[in-house]
Tab-separated table of C-alpha atoms and ligand atoms in Angstrom:
chain	number	residue	atom	x	y	z
A	1	MET	CA	-0.267	0.000	0.318
A	2	GLN	CA	0.952	3.448	-0.713
A	3	ALA	CA	1.364	6.059	2.049
A	4	ALA	CA	-1.846	6.153	3.207
A	5	ALA	CA	-1.869	10.400	3.214
A	6	GLN	CA	-2.382	9.671	-0.554
A	7	VAL	CA	-5.215	7.616	-0.719
A	8	THR	CA	-8.613	7.821	-0.294
A	9	PRO	CA	-11.176	7.166	3.031
A	10	LEU	CA	-12.592	4.254	1.059
A	11	GLU	CA	-9.199	3.217	0.623
A	12	THR	CA	-8.333	2.741	3.539
A	13	GLN	CA	-11.888	1.526	4.519
A	14	ALA	CA	-11.034	-1.791	2.406
A	15	VAL	CA	-7.543	-2.150	4.116
A	16	ARG	CA	-8.522	-2.041	7.456
A	17	ALA	CA	-11.966	-4.098	6.471
A	18	SER	CA	-8.860	-6.695	5.341
A	19	MET	CA	-7.168	-6.162	8.598
A	20	VAL	CA	-10.001	-7.047	10.312
A	21	ARG	CA	-10.845	-10.453	8.265
A	22	LYS	CA	-7.328	-11.416	9.083
A	23	LEU	CA	-7.682	-10.755	13.087
A	24	ALA	CA	-10.808	-12.803	12.577
A	25	GLY	CA	-8.996	-15.643	10.960
A	26	GLN	CA	-6.410	-15.605	13.709
A	27	GLY	CA	-9.182	-16.301	16.425
A	28	ILE	CA	-10.476	-13.097	17.126
A	29	ARG	CA	-14.186	-13.478	17.762
A	30	GLU	CA	-16.014	-10.418	20.048
A	31	PRO	CA	-18.059	-8.842	16.809
A	32	GLN	CA	-17.508	-5.503	18.879
A	33	VAL	CA	-13.999	-5.506	19.178
A	34	LEU	CA	-13.166	-5.893	15.121
A	35	ALA	CA	-16.478	-3.605	14.636
A	36	ALA	CA	-14.194	-0.971	16.474
A	37	MET	CA	-11.094	-1.586	14.886
A	38	GLU	CA	-12.667	-1.274	11.100
A	39	ALA	CA	-13.765	2.381	12.621
A	40	ILE	CA	-10.859	3.434	13.739
A	41	GLU	CA	-8.272	4.522	11.484
A	42	ARG	CA	-4.855	3.636	12.590
A	43	HIS	CA	-3.408	5.428	10.089
A	44	ARG	CA	-4.004	8.933	11.754
A	45	PHE	CA	-2.096	7.629	14.805
A	46	VAL	CA	1.474	7.139	13.096
A	47	ASP	CA	3.976	8.853	11.496
A	48	SER	CA	2.582	9.717	7.716
A	49	ALA	CA	6.212	8.562	6.812
A	50	LEU	CA	4.683	5.275	8.463
A	51	ALA	CA	0.716	5.736	7.540
A	52	GLY	CA	1.692	2.702	4.502
A	53	GLN	CA	2.531	-0.223	7.188
A	54	ALA	CA	-0.349	1.302	9.725
A	55	TYR	CA	-2.479	-1.606	8.490
A	56	GLU	CA	-0.053	-4.331	9.021
A	57	ASP	CA	0.218	-6.539	12.129
A	58	THR	CA	3.199	-4.738	14.046
A	59	SER	CA	4.154	-2.581	16.169
A	60	LEU	CA	5.625	0.932	15.011
A	61	PRO	CA	7.180	3.442	16.749
A	62	ILE	CA	5.227	6.812	18.051
A	63	GLY	CA	8.558	8.919	19.598
A	64	LEU	CA	10.302	8.905	23.062
A	65	GLY	CA	11.448	5.153	22.540
A	66	GLN	CA	7.788	4.355	22.396
A	67	THR	CA	5.700	1.666	20.208
A	68	ILE	CA	2.109	1.634	19.090
A	69	SER	CA	1.059	-1.967	19.879
A	70	LYS	CA	0.624	-4.213	16.672
A	71	PRO	CA	-3.422	-4.754	15.734
A	72	SER	CA	-3.382	-8.345	17.131
A	73	VAL	CA	-2.042	-7.722	20.296
A	74	VAL	CA	-4.500	-4.913	20.677
A	75	ALA	CA	-7.345	-7.156	19.564
A	76	ARG	CA	-6.961	-9.877	21.426
A	77	MET	CA	-6.421	-7.618	25.402
A	78	LEU	CA	-9.520	-6.316	24.158
A	79	GLU	CA	-11.470	-8.998	23.242
A	80	LEU	CA	-10.329	-10.325	26.634
A	81	LEU	CA	-11.598	-7.156	28.588
A	82	VAL	CA	-15.200	-7.780	26.879
A	83	GLN	CA	-15.143	-11.942	26.985
A	84	ALA	CA	-18.646	-12.430	28.545
A	85	ARG	CA	-18.932	-8.978	29.902
A	86	ALA	CA	-22.156	-7.390	29.462
A	87	GLN	CA	-21.862	-4.558	26.553
A	88	PRO	CA	-20.969	-1.808	26.408
A	89	LEU	CA	-18.309	-2.262	29.443
A	90	GLY	CA	-18.589	0.624	32.246
A	91	ARG	CA	-15.980	2.567	33.574
A	92	VAL	CA	-12.347	1.427	31.725
A	93	LEU	CA	-8.392	2.487	32.802
A	94	GLU	CA	-6.364	2.395	29.948
A	95	ILE	CA	-2.268	2.924	31.174
A	96	GLY	CA	-0.319	3.633	28.281
A	97	THR	CA	-2.235	6.388	26.620
A	98	GLY	CA	0.749	6.301	23.683
A	99	CYS	CA	-0.356	7.692	20.413
A	100	GLY	CA	-4.012	6.942	21.488
A	101	TYR	CA	-5.254	4.477	19.067
A	102	GLN	CA	-6.291	2.307	21.484
A	103	ALA	CA	-7.985	4.335	23.456
A	104	ALA	CA	-9.860	5.374	20.480
A	105	VAL	CA	-10.477	1.700	20.065
A	106	LEU	CA	-11.690	1.716	23.387
A	107	SER	CA	-14.084	4.196	23.388
A	108	ARG	CA	-16.050	2.681	21.265
A	109	LEU	CA	-16.366	-0.140	23.453
A	110	ALA	CA	-17.107	1.749	27.044
A	111	CYS	CA	-19.055	3.953	27.983
A	112	GLU	CA	-16.212	5.454	29.768
A	113	VAL	CA	-12.621	5.626	29.059
A	114	TYR	CA	-9.833	7.377	31.512
A	115	SER	CA	-6.687	7.257	29.798
A	116	ILE	CA	-3.300	7.841	31.284
A	117	GLU	CA	0.431	8.625	29.591
A	118	ARG	CA	3.556	9.647	31.982
A	119	LEU	CA	5.084	11.157	29.117
A	120	ARG	CA	3.941	15.204	28.457
A	121	GLY	CA	4.731	14.632	24.652
A	122	LEU	CA	3.359	11.496	23.917
A	123	HIS	CA	0.053	12.786	26.237
A	124	GLU	CA	0.128	15.910	23.836
A	125	LYS	CA	0.358	14.223	20.766
A	126	ALA	CA	-2.653	11.732	21.996
A	127	ARG	CA	-4.959	14.438	21.973
A	128	GLU	CA	-3.976	16.148	19.415
A	129	ASN	CA	-4.544	12.612	16.914
A	130	LEU	CA	-7.944	12.484	18.668
A	131	ARG	CA	-9.321	15.426	18.395
A	132	ALA	CA	-10.682	15.261	15.053
A	133	LEU	CA	-12.426	12.052	16.644
A	134	ARG	CA	-14.642	14.263	19.266
A	135	LEU	CA	-15.157	11.176	21.258
A	136	ALA	CA	-16.628	12.970	24.343
A	137	ASN	CA	-16.548	9.490	26.460
A	138	LEU	CA	-12.491	9.777	26.565
A	139	HIS	CA	-10.809	11.566	28.763
A	140	LEU	CA	-7.186	11.742	28.408
A	141	LEU	CA	-5.093	11.679	31.713
A	142	LEU	CA	-1.106	13.240	32.490
A	143	GLY	CA	0.385	10.660	35.510
A	144	ASP	CA	1.621	8.174	36.609
A	145	GLY	CA	-0.537	5.367	35.532
A	146	MET	CA	0.983	2.925	38.415
A	147	GLN	CA	-1.219	4.790	40.900
A	148	GLY	CA	-4.672	4.036	39.166
A	149	TYR	CA	-6.548	7.038	38.350
A	150	ALA	CA	-8.729	6.905	41.659
A	151	LYS	CA	-11.249	9.637	40.830
A	152	GLY	CA	-12.969	7.425	38.407
A	153	ALA	CA	-12.568	4.208	40.147
A	154	PRO	CA	-14.197	1.704	40.513
A	155	TYR	CA	-13.488	0.402	36.982
A	156	ALA	CA	-15.457	-2.516	35.022
A	157	ALA	CA	-11.837	-3.005	32.973
A	158	ILE	CA	-8.333	-1.900	33.545
A	159	ILE	CA	-5.798	-2.665	30.513
A	160	ALA	CA	-1.984	-1.518	30.785
A	161	ALA	CA	0.278	-1.019	27.345
A	162	ALA	CA	3.092	-1.185	29.190
A	163	GLY	CA	5.061	-3.968	31.484
A	164	GLY	CA	6.366	-4.028	34.632
A	165	GLN	CA	7.894	-7.028	37.352
A	166	ALA	CA	3.848	-6.620	39.606
A	167	ILE	CA	0.612	-5.533	38.823
A	168	PRO	CA	0.767	-1.964	40.679
A	169	PRO	CA	-1.042	-2.585	43.962
A	170	ALA	CA	-3.603	0.210	43.257
A	171	TRP	CA	-5.305	-1.121	39.702
A	172	LEU	CA	-6.600	-4.784	42.099
A	173	GLU	CA	-8.215	-0.928	44.402
A	174	GLN	CA	-9.901	0.593	41.492
A	175	LEU	CA	-11.007	-2.729	40.139
A	176	ALA	CA	-15.018	-3.413	40.185
A	177	PRO	CA	-16.421	-6.419	41.542
A	178	GLY	CA	-16.513	-8.706	38.511
A	179	GLY	CA	-14.723	-6.456	36.871
A	180	ARG	CA	-11.358	-7.747	34.775
A	181	LEU	CA	-7.704	-6.246	34.376
A	182	VAL	CA	-5.216	-7.431	31.075
A	183	ALA	CA	-1.681	-6.105	31.499
A	184	PRO	CA	1.635	-7.555	30.479
A	185	VAL	CA	3.777	-8.400	33.427
A	186	GLU	CA	7.256	-9.795	33.984
A	187	THR	CA	7.264	-13.642	35.217
A	188	ALA	CA	9.407	-15.587	37.458
A	189	ALA	CA	11.648	-16.680	34.302
A	190	GLY	CA	11.890	-12.819	32.993
A	191	VAL	CA	9.865	-13.301	30.320
A	192	GLN	CA	7.514	-10.418	29.855
A	193	ALA	CA	3.428	-12.589	29.136
A	194	LEU	CA	-0.392	-11.363	29.711
A	195	VAL	CA	-1.880	-11.283	32.624
A	196	VAL	CA	-5.475	-11.734	33.423
A	197	VAL	CA	-6.793	-11.125	36.661
A	198	ASP	CA	-10.887	-11.147	37.623
A	199	HIS	CA	-12.224	-9.626	40.634
A	200	THR	CA	-14.374	-12.327	41.648
A	201	PRO	CA	-16.422	-13.013	44.942
A	202	GLY	CA	-13.785	-15.218	46.409
A	203	GLY	CA	-11.038	-12.910	45.170
A	204	MET	CA	-9.213	-11.996	42.987
A	205	ARG	CA	-8.250	-14.635	40.374
A	206	GLN	CA	-5.058	-14.325	38.078
A	207	THR	CA	-4.161	-16.322	35.069
A	208	VAL	CA	-1.435	-16.363	33.196
A	209	LEU	CA	-1.541	-16.059	28.862
A	210	GLU	CA	1.050	-16.041	26.479
A	211	GLY	CA	4.278	-14.311	26.210
A	212	VAL	CA	4.238	-10.541	24.802
A	213	HIS	CA	6.368	-7.656	23.907
A	214	PHE	CA	5.710	-4.471	25.242
A	215	VAL	CA	7.710	-0.918	26.645
A	216	PRO	CA	8.415	-0.903	30.262
A	217	LEU	CA	6.007	0.212	32.728
A	218	LYS	CA	8.033	3.115	34.466
A	219	ALA	CA	7.018	5.475	37.412
A	220	GLY	CA	6.870	8.904	37.744
A	221	VAL	CA	5.822	12.210	35.155
A	222	LEU	CA	8.449	13.352	32.418
B	1	SAH	N1	-1.953	1.995	24.015
B	1	SAH	C1	-0.833	2.860	22.904
B	1	SAH	C2	0.625	1.786	23.726
B	1	SAH	C3	1.505	2.874	23.849
B	1	SAH	S1	3.068	2.006	24.254
B	1	SAH	C4	-1.399	3.085	21.664
B	1	SAH	O1	-2.307	2.174	21.590
B	1	SAH	O2	-0.331	3.602	21.320
B	1	SAH	C5	2.932	1.932	26.259
B	1	SAH	C6	2.681	3.497	26.866
B	1	SAH	O3	2.284	2.935	28.286
B	1	SAH	C7	4.004	4.888	26.436
B	1	SAH	O4	3.223	5.422	26.264
B	1	SAH	C8	4.587	4.801	28.165
B	1	SAH	O5	5.051	5.942	27.766
B	1	SAH	C9	3.183	4.727	28.810
B	1	SAH	N2	3.669	4.444	30.092
B	1	SAH	C10	4.748	3.872	30.600
B	1	SAH	N3	4.528	3.104	32.072
B	1	SAH	C11	3.498	4.551	32.397
B	1	SAH	C12	2.579	4.334	34.020
B	1	SAH	N4	3.420	4.711	34.497
B	1	SAH	N5	2.268	5.542	33.672
B	1	SAH	C13	1.421	6.102	32.490
B	1	SAH	N6	1.655	5.432	31.149
B	1	SAH	C14	2.860	5.112	31.117
């Protein structure tokens, strides 16, 4: 595909439809997730020089050493969040806004989305990328997501786009009963894996899934 900036909206629609067919072929079943990913224009969230790769299943640099997650990983995590739950989800917290792509997809799956980023440069970039979409239920915050965001709690779902050595206690405290958290976490073997935590009547139930490669979760705001 040539640079998306030079193709018509109809053509990028067709490329997104093809991306979504591939995701479905890889096992993504939730119709709401597929529809949201078909709707949001990923090429608008990356540098114009990279727009031609926006619908390939690859992570791409977004500046300040960070990356936008690849579509199959975004789809997998969002499917885990919405699976077997009332849709749309209630309030959702995202840690790691980055360029704002996943936040935009989430805004179509949840009533309210709070997305927090620790790097001012990316927080502002996301605001710029998202302006034209006018997503009234998406709230961008600059802050240390390791503290969660108590003002919006409790959350029906929490999703992290950066991985640490453990799940910060604040996230578990801010997860509503019946809620689900999905995050990359470093396992005992020193490799990152996707972890799901369900807040059940019997307590927090943790499931470790497949290996992943996310940027590190870091404390503090820059
Ligand atoms: N979902 C993003 C992915 C961005 S990469 C997208 O669609 O583009 C992960 C992001 O997490 C990076 O921007 C990084 O700065 C941010 N991050 C890392 N630790 C964080 C923390 N403690 N609080 C908030 N954001 C954090």
